[in-house]
Tab-separated table of C-alpha atoms in Angstrom:
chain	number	residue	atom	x	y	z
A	1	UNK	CA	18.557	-1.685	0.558
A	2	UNK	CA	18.920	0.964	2.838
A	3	UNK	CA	16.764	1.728	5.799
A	4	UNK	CA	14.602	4.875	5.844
A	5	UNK	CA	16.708	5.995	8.805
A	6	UNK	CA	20.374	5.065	7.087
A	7	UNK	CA	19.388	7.418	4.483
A	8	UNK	CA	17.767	10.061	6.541
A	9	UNK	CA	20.848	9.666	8.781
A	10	UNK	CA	23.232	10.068	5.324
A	11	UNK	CA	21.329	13.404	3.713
A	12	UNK	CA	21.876	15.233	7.629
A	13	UNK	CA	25.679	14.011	7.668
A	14	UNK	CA	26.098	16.074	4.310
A	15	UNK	CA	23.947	18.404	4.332
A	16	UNK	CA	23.881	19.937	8.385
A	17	UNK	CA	27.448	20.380	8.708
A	18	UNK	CA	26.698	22.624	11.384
A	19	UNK	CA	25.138	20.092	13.330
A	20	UNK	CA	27.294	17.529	13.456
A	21	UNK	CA	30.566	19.928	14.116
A	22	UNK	CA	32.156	19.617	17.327
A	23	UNK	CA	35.835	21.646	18.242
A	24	UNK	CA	38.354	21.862	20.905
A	25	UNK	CA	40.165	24.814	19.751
A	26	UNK	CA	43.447	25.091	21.929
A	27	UNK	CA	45.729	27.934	22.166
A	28	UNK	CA	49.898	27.501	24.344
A	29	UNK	CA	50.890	31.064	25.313
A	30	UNK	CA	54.188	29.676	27.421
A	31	UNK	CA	52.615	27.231	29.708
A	32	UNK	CA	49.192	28.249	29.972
A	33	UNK	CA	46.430	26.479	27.589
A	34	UNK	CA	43.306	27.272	26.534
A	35	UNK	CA	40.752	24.646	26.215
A	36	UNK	CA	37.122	26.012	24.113
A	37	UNK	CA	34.521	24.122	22.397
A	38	UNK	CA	31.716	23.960	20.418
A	39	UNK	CA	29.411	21.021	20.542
A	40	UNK	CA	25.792	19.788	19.347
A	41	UNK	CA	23.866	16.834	20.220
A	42	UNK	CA	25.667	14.865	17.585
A	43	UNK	CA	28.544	14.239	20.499
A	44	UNK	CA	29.877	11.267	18.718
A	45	UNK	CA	30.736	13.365	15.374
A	46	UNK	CA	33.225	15.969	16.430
A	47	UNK	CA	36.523	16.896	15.780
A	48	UNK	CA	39.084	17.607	18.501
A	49	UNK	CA	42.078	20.208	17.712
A	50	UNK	CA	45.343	19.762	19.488
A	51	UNK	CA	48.198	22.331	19.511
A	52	UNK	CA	51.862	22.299	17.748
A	53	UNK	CA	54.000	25.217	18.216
A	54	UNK	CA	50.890	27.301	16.852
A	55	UNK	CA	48.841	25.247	14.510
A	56	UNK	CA	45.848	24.219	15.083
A	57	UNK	CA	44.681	20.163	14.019
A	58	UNK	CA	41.464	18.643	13.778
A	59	UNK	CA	41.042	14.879	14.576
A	60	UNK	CA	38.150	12.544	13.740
A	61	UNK	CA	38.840	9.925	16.090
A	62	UNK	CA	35.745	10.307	18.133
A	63	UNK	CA	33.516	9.081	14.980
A	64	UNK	CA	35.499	5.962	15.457
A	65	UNK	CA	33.878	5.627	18.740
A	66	UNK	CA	30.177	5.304	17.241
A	67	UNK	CA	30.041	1.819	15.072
A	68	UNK	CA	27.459	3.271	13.307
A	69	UNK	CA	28.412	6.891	12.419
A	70	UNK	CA	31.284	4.986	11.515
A	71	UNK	CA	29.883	2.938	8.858
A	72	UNK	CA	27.563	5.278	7.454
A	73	UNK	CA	30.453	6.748	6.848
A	74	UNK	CA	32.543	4.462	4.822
A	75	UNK	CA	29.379	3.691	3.099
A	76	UNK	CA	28.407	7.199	1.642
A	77	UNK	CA	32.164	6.823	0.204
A	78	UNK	CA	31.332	3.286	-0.793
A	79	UNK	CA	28.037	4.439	-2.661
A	80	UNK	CA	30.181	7.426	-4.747
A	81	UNK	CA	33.043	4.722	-5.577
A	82	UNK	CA	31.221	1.569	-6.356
A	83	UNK	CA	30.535	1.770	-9.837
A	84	UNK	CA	33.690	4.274	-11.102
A	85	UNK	CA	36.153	1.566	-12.044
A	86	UNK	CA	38.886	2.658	-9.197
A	87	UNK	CA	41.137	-0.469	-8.965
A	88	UNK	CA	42.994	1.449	-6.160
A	89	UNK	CA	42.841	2.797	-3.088
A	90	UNK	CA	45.779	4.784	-2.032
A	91	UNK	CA	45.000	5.847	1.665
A	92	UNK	CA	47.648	8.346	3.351
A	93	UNK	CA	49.364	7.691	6.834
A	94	UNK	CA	48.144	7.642	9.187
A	95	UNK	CA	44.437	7.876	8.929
A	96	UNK	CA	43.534	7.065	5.593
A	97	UNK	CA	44.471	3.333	6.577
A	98	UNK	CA	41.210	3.440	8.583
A	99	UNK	CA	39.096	4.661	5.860
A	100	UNK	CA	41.198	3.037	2.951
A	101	UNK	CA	40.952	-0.468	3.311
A	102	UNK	CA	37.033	-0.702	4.227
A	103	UNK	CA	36.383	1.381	1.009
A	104	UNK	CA	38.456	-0.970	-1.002
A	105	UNK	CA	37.324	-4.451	0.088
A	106	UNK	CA	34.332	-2.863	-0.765
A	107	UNK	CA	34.382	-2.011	-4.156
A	108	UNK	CA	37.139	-4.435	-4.987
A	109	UNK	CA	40.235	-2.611	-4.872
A	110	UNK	CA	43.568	-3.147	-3.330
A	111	UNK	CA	44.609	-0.573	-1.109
A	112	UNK	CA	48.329	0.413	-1.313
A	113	UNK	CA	49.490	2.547	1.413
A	114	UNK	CA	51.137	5.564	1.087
A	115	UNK	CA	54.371	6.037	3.914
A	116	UNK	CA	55.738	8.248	5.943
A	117	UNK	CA	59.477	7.907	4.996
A	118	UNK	CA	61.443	4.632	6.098
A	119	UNK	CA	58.406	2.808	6.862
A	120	UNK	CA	58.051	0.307	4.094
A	121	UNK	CA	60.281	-2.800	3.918
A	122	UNK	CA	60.657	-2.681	-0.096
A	123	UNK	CA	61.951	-0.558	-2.583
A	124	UNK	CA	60.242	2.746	-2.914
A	125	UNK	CA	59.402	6.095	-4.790
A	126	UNK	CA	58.876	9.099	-2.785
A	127	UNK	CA	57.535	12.562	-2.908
A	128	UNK	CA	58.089	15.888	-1.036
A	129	UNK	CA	55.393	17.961	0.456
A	130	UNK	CA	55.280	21.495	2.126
A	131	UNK	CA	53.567	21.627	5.556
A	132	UNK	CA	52.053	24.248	7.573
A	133	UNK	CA	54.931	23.874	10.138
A	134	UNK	CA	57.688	22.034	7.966
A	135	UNK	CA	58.578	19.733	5.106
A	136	UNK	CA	57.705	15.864	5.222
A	137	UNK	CA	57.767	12.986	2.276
A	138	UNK	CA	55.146	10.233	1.284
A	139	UNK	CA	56.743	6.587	-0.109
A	140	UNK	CA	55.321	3.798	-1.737
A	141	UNK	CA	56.194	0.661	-3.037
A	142	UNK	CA	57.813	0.351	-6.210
A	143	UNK	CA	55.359	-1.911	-8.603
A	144	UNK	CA	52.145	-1.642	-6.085
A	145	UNK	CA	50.340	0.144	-9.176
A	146	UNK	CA	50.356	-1.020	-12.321
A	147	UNK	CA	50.514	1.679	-15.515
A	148	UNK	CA	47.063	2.565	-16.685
A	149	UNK	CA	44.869	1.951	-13.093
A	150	UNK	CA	42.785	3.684	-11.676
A	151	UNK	CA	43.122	5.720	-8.277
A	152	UNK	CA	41.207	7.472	-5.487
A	153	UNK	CA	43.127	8.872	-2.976
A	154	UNK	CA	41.997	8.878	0.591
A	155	UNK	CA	42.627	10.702	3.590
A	156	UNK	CA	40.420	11.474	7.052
A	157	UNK	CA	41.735	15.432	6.617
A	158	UNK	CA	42.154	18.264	3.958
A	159	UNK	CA	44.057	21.527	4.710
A	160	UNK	CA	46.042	23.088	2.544
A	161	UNK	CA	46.026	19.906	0.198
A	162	UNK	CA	49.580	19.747	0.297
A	163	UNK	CA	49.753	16.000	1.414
A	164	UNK	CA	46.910	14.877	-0.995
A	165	UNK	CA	49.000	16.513	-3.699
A	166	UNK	CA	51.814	14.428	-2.907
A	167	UNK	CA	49.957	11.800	-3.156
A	168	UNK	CA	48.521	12.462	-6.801
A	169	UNK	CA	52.248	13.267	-7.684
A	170	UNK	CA	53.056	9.759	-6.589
A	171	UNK	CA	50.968	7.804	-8.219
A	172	UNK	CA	50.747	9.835	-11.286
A	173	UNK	CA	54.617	8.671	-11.859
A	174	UNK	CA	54.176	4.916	-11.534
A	175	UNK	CA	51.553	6.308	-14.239
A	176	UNK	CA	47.821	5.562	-12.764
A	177	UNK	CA	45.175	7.682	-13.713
A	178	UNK	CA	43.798	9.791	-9.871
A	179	UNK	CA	40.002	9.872	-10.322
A	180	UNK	CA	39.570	11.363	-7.287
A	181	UNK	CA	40.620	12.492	-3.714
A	182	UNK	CA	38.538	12.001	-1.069
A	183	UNK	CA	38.537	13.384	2.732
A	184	UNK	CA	35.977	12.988	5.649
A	185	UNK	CA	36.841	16.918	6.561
A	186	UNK	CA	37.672	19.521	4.197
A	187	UNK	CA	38.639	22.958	5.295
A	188	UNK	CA	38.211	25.423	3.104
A	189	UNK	CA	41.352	26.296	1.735
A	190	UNK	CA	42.220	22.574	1.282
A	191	UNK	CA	41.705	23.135	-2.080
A	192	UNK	CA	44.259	25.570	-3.367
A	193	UNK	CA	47.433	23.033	-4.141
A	194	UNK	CA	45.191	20.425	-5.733
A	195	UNK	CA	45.683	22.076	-9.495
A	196	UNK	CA	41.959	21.464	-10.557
A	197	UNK	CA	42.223	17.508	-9.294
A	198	UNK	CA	38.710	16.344	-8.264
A	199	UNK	CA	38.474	16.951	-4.245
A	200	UNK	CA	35.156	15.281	-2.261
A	201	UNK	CA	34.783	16.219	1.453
A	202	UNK	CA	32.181	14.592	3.017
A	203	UNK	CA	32.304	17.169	5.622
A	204	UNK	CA	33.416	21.066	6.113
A	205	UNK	CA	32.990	22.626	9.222
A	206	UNK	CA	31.312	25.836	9.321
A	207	UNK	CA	31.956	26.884	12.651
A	208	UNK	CA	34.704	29.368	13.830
A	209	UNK	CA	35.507	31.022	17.162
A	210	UNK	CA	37.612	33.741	18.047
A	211	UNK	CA	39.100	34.380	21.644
């Protein structure tokens, strides 16, 4: 059972976004960089943005750094999951392996990861994915998923939900049934390649700035 403060702790993590939202937001103009942020007490929960030839990334590495921001974390997924019947966890490189495996040793799943190309020793299926600054290509392992299971998808960040789409695409040929994808931070556009497929974001920043 829960503690009073787990589950006070769990109903501010979704419903104070605001709160919990911390940003570097970083700008390269030639060799000059701007660093700007936006912070709240909750210093362990934020979400730093680095820079790539003009696009912008948020990171949730920091909630690593707090054990127990960490777990509450995995457990609010845990909670949703438990009692759905998923017999998989696909979790997307790189991040999803941190959430991934937790979730499914807790619900009792496997967890099959899905690649970045040439990464996996066996023989694999792949599937192409636009990006905001290029073109990239999850792989898994032919036979991880049997015909019939099924999925959750997971993955620490949504965008445009071009990678999570991959990953539906994927799995939906070695024929499981995608129940769900999840994220820890959802933008809100990350919805608009996902073609109706159930999307839960745990949490969606709120805060912008402009300079």
């Amino acid at each position: 059972m829960d503690s009073e403060e787990t589950r006070g702790y769990r109903a501010f993590l979704k419903q104070s976004v605001w709160c919990l939202t911390s940003q570097y937001q970083v700008s390269f103009s030639f060799f000059f960089l701007f660093f700007c942020f936006v912070f709240s007490s909750w210093s362990f929960f934020f979400f730093q943005i680095w820079w790539a030839a003009g696009i912008m990334f948020q990171d949730i590495t920091t909630l690593l750094l707090d054990h127990k921001a960490f777990k509450d974390t995995v457990d609010i997924f845990v909670d949703r999951y438990r009692d759905m019947g998923i017999s998989v966890v696909a979790g997307i490189e790189a991040r999803g392996f941190v959430f991934g495996p937790s979730i499914a040793l807790a619900i009792g799943a496997k967890f099959v990861p899905l690649r970045k190309p040439n990464k996996l020793p066996g023989e694999v299926i792949s599937e192409a994915y636009v990006l905001e600054y290029g073109t990239d290509r999850l792989e898994m392992h032919v036979g991880a998923i049997e015909p019939g299971e099924r999925a959750l998808v997971i993955d620490d960040l949504v965008a445009t939900g071009g990678t999570l789409s991959a990953a539906v695409r994927l799995l939906e040929r070695m024929g499981a049934e995608v129940v769900e994808c999840a994220c820890v931070v959802g933008l809100p556009e990350g919805q608009r390649r996902l073609d109706g497929k159930p999307l839960y974001i745990l949490v969606e920043p709120r805060l912008s700035v402009n300079y």
